[in-house]
mmCIF file of C-alpha atoms in Angstrom:
data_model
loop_
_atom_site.group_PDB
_atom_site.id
_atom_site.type_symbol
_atom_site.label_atom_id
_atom_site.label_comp_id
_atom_site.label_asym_id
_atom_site.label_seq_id
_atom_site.Cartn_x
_atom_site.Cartn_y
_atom_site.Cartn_z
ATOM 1 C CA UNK A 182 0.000 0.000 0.000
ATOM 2 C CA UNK A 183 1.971 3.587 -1.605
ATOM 3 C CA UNK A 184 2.300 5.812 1.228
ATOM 4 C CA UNK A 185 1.593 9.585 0.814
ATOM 5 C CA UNK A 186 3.037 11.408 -2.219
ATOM 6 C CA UNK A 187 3.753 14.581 -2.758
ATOM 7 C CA UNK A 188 5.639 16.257 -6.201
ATOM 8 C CA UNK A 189 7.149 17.725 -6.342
ATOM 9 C CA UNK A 190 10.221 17.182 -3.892
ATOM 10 C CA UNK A 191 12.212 20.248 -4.516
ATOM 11 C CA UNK A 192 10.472 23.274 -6.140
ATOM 12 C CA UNK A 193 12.142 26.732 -6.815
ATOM 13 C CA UNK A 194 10.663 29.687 -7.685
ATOM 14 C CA UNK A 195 11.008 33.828 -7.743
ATOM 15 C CA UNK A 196 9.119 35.994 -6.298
ATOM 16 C CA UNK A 197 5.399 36.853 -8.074
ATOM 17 C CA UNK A 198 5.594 33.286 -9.580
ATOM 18 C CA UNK A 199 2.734 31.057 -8.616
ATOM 19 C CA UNK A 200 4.083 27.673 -6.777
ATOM 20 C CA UNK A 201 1.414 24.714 -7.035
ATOM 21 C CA UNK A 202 2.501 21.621 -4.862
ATOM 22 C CA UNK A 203 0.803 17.978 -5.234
ATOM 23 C CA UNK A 204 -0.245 15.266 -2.888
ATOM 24 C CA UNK A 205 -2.079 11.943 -3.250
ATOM 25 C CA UNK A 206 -3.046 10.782 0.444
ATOM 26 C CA UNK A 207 -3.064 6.784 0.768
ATOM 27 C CA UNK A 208 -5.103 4.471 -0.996
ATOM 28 C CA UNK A 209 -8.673 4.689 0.912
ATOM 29 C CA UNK A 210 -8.046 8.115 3.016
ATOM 30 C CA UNK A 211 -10.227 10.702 1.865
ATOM 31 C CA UNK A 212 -8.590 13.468 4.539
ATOM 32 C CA UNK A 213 -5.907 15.505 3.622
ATOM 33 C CA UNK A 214 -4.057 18.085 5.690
ATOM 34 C CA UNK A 215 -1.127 21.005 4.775
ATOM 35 C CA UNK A 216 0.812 21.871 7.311
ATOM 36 C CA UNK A 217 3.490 24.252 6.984
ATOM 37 C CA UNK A 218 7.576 24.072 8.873
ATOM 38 C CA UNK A 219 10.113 26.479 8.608
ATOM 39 C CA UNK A 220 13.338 25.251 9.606
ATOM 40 C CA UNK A 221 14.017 23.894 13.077
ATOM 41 C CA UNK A 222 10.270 24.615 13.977
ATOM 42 C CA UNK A 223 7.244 22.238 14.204
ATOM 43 C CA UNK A 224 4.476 21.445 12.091
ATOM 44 C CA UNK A 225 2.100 24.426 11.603
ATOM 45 C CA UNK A 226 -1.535 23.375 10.434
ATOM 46 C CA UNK A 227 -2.629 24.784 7.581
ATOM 47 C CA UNK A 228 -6.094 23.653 5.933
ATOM 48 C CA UNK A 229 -7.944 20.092 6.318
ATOM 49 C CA UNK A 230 -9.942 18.828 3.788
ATOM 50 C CA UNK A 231 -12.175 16.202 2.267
ATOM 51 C CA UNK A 232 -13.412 15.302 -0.921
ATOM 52 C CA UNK A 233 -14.320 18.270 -3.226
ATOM 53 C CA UNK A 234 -15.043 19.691 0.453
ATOM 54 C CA UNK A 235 -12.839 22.361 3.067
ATOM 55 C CA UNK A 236 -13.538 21.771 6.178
ATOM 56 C CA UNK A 237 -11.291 24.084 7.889
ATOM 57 C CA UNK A 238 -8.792 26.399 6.558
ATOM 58 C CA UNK A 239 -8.553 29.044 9.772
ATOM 59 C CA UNK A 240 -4.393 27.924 9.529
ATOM 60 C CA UNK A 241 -4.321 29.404 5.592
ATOM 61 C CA UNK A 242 -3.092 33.258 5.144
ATOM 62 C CA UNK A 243 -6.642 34.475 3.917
ATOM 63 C CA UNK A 244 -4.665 36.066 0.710
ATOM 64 C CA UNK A 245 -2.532 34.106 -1.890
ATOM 65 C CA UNK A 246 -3.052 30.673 -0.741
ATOM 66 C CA UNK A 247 -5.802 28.665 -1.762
ATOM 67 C CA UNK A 248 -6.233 24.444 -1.247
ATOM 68 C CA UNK A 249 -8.452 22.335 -3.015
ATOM 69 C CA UNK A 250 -9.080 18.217 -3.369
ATOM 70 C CA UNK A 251 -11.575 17.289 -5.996
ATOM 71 C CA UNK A 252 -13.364 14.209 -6.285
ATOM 72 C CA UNK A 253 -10.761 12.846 -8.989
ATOM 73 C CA UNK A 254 -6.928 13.390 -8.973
ATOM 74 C CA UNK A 255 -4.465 14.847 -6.271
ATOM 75 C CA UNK A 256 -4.939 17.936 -3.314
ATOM 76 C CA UNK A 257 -3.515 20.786 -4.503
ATOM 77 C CA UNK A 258 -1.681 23.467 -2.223
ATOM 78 C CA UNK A 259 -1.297 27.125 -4.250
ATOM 79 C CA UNK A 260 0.575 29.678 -3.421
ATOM 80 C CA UNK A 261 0.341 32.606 -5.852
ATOM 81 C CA UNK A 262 2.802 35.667 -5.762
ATOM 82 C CA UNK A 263 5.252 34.086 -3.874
ATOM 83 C CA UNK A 264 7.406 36.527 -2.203
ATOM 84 C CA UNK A 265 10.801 35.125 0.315
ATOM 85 C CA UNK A 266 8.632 34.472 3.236
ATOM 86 C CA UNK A 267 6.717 31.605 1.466
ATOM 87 C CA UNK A 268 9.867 29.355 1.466
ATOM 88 C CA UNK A 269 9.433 26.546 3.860
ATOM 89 C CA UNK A 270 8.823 22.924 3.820
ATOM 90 C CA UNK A 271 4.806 21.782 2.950
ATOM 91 C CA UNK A 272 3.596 18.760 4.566
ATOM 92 C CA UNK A 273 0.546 16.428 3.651
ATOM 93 C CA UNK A 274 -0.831 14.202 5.456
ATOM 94 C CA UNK A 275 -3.687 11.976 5.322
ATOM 95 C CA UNK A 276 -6.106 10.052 7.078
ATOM 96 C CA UNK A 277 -8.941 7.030 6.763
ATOM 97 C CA UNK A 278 -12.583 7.870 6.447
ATOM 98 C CA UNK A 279 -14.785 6.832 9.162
ATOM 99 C CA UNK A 280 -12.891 4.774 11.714
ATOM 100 C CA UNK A 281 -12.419 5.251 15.603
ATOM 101 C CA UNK A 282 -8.762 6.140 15.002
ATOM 102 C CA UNK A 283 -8.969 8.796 12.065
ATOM 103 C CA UNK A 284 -6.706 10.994 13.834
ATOM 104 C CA UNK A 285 -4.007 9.089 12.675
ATOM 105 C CA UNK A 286 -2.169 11.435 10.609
ATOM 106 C CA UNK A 287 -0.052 9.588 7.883
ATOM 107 C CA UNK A 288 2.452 12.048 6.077
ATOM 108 C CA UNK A 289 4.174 12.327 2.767
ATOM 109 C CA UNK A 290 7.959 13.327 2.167
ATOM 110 C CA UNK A 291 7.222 17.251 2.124
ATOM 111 C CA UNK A 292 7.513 19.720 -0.676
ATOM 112 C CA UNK A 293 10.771 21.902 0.678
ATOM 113 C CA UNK A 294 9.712 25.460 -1.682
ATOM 114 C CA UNK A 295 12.764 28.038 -1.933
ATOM 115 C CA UNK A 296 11.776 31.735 -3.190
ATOM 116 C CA UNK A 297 14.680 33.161 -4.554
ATOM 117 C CA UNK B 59 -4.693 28.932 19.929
ATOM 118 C CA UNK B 60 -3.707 25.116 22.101
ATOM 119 C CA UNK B 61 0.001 25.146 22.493
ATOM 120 C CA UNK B 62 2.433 22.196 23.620
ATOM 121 C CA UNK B 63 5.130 22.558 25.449
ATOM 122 C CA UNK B 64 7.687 20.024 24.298
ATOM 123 C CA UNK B 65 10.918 19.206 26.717
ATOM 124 C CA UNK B 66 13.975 19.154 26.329
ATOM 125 C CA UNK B 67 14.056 20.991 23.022
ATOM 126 C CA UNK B 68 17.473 18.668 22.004
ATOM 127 C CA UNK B 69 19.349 16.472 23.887
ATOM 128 C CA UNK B 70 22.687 14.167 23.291
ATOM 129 C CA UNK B 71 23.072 11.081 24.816
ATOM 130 C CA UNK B 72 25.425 8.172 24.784
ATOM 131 C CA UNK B 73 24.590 4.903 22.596
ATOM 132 C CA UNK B 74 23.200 2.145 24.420
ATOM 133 C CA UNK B 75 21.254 5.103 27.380
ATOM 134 C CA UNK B 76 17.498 5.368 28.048
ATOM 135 C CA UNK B 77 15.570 8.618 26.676
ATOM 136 C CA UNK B 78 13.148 10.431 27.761
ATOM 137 C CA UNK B 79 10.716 13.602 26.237
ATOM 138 C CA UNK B 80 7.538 15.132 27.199
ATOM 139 C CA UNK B 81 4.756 17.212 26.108
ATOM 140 C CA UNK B 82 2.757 19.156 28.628
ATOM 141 C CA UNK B 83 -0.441 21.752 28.559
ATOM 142 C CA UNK B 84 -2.802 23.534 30.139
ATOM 143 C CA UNK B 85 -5.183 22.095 27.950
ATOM 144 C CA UNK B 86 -7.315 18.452 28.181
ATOM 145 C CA UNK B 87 -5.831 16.591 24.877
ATOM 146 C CA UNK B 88 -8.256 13.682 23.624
ATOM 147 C CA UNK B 89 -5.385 11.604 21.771
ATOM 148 C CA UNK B 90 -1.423 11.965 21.911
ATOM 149 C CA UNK B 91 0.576 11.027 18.555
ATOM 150 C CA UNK B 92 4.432 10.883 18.769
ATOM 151 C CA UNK B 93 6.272 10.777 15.397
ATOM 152 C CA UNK B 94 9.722 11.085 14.366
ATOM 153 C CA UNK B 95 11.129 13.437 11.550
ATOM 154 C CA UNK B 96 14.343 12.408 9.944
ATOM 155 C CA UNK B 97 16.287 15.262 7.735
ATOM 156 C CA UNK B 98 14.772 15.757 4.654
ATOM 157 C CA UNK B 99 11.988 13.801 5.374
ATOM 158 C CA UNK B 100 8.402 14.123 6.558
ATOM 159 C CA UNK B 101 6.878 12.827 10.032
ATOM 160 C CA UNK B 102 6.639 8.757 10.669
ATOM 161 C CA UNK B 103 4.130 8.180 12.834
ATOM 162 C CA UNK B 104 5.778 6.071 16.148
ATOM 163 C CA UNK B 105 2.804 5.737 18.299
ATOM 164 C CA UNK B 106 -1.007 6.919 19.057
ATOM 165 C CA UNK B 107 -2.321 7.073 22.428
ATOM 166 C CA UNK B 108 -6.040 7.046 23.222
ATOM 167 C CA UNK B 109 -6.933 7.324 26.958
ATOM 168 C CA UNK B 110 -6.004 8.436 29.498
ATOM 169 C CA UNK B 111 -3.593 6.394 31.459
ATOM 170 C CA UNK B 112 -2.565 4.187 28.055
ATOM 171 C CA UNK B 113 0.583 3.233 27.622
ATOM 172 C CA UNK B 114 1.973 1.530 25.040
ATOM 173 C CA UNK B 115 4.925 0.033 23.322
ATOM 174 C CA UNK B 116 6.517 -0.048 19.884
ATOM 175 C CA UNK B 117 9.783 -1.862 20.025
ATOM 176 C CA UNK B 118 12.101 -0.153 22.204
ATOM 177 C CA UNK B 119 9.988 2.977 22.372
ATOM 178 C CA UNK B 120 7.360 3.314 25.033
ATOM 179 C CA UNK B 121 4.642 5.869 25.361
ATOM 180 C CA UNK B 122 1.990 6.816 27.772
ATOM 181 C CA UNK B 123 -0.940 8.994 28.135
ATOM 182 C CA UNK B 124 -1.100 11.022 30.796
ATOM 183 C CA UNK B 125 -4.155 10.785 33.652
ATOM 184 C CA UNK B 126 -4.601 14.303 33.776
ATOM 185 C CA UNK B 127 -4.529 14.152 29.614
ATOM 186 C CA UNK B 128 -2.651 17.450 29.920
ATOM 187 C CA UNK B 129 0.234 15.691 28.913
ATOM 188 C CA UNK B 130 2.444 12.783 27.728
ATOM 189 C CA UNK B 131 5.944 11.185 27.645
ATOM 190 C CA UNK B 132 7.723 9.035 25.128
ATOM 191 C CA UNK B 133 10.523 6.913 26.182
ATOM 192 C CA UNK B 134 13.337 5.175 23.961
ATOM 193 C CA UNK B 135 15.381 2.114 25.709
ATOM 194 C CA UNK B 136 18.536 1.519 24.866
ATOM 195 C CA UNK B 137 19.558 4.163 22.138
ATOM 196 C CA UNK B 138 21.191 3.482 18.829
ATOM 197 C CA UNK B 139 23.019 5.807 16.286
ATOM 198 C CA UNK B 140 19.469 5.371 14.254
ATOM 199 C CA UNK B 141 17.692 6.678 16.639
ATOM 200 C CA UNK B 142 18.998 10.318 15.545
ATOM 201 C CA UNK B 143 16.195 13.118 14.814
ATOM 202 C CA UNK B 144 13.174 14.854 15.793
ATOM 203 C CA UNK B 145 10.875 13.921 18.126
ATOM 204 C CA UNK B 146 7.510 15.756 18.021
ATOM 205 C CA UNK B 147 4.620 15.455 20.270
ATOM 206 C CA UNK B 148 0.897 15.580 18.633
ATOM 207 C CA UNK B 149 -2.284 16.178 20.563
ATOM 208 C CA UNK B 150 -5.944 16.753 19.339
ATOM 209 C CA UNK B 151 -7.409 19.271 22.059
ATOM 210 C CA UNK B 152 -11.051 18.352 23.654
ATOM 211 C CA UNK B 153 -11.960 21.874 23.018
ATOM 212 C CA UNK B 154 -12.159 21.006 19.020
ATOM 213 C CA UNK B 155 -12.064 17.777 17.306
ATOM 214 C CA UNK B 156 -10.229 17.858 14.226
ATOM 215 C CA UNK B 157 -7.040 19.492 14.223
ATOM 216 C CA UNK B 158 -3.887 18.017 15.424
ATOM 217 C CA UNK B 159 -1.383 20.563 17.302
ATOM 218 C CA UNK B 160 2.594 20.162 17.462
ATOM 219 C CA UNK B 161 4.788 20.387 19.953
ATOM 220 C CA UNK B 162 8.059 22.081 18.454
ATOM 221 C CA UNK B 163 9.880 18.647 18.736
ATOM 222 C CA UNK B 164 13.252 17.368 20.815
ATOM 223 C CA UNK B 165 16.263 16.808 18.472
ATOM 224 C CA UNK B 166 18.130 13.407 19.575
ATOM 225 C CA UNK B 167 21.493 13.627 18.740
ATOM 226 C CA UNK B 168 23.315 10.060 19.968
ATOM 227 C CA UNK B 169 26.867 9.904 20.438
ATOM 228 C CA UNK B 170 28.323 6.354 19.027
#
């Protein structure tokens, strides 16, 4: 069973570019979660969604970031006009639909963003 | 917002020694989650906790949750060179049910 993926690995941008950062949770988890860590920090909750559905994004800056997960193909993180603060490493995790232990946050590798 | 206050923020120890980390609040946590972040990598989950009072075992690493559920400890037995990286507490607070808060982890550096 593939854990969580998320593409890409590495991403580089400049400032004003638009950065747009993947992840496929694990085969039969329809939760998905961004989280956010700047170096030698924790993890830093972003937005939590379902299926074509956000159910809380109170961790998203209200402006230039935007999350979606439609019913077919991967969650999308986007982060338009990037600008130096933005660079960090992005976190997804996932989580099973409908059990007593959905809590259970599995994560991918990360998607470490540098704004040059 | 819920914070956790993870301790000792790093510590170095000698191979073969016994570990331990907490996380503490002010806050009543429903379930604790300990994972472990090696570099360049994201979080493995190590061990979820339930209720209060739980403790349980993965290999050499032991975890319990605490009575009060205002906090929990992780222990490692008998550290190994492998066992280098961050350690981060996870709690979901009572007060809200569906969003996981970090502590700011304790880096485990292991001298062979």
């Amino acid at each position: 069973n593939a854990g969580v993926m998320q593409n890409p690995r590495h991403l580089v941008r400049r400032r004003g570019q638009e950065a747009r950062l993947r992840c496929s949770p694990m085969k039969g988890h329809s939760h998905v979660y961004w989280y956010r860590q700047l170096p030698e920090e924790g993890l830093k909750f972003m937005v939590y969604l379902q299926k074509e559905n956000i159910i809380d994004e109170s961790g998203m800056p209200k402006e230039r970031f935007s999350a979606e997960f439609p019913k077919e193909g991967p969650s999308i993180l986007r982060i338009q006009q990037v600008v130096r603060g933005d660079s960090a490493a992005y976190f997804c995790a996932s989580s099973p639909l409908g059990t007593a232990y959905n809590y259970e946050q599995y994560f991918g590798p990360g998607t470490r963003l540098t704004v040059t | 917002g819920q914070q956790l206050n993870q301790s000792p923020q790093s510590m170095f120890i000698q191979e073969g020694e016994d570990v331990s980390m907490n996380c503490t609040s002010s806050s009543i946590f429903n379930t604790w989650l300990w994972y472990k972040q090696d570099p360049g990598e994201g979080p493995v989950l190590l061990i979820a906790l339930y209720k209060a009072g739980e403790l349980t075992s993965n290999g050499r690493l032991t975890a319990q949750f605490g009575i009060t559920r205002k906090d929990s400890f992780l222990n490692i037995s008998a550290s190994i060179p492998s066992d280098v990286g961050i350690y981060f507490c996870a709690g979901l607070p009572q007060e809200y049910g569906n969003k996981l808060v970090f502590g700011a982890g304790t880096i485990l550096r292991v001298k062979s």
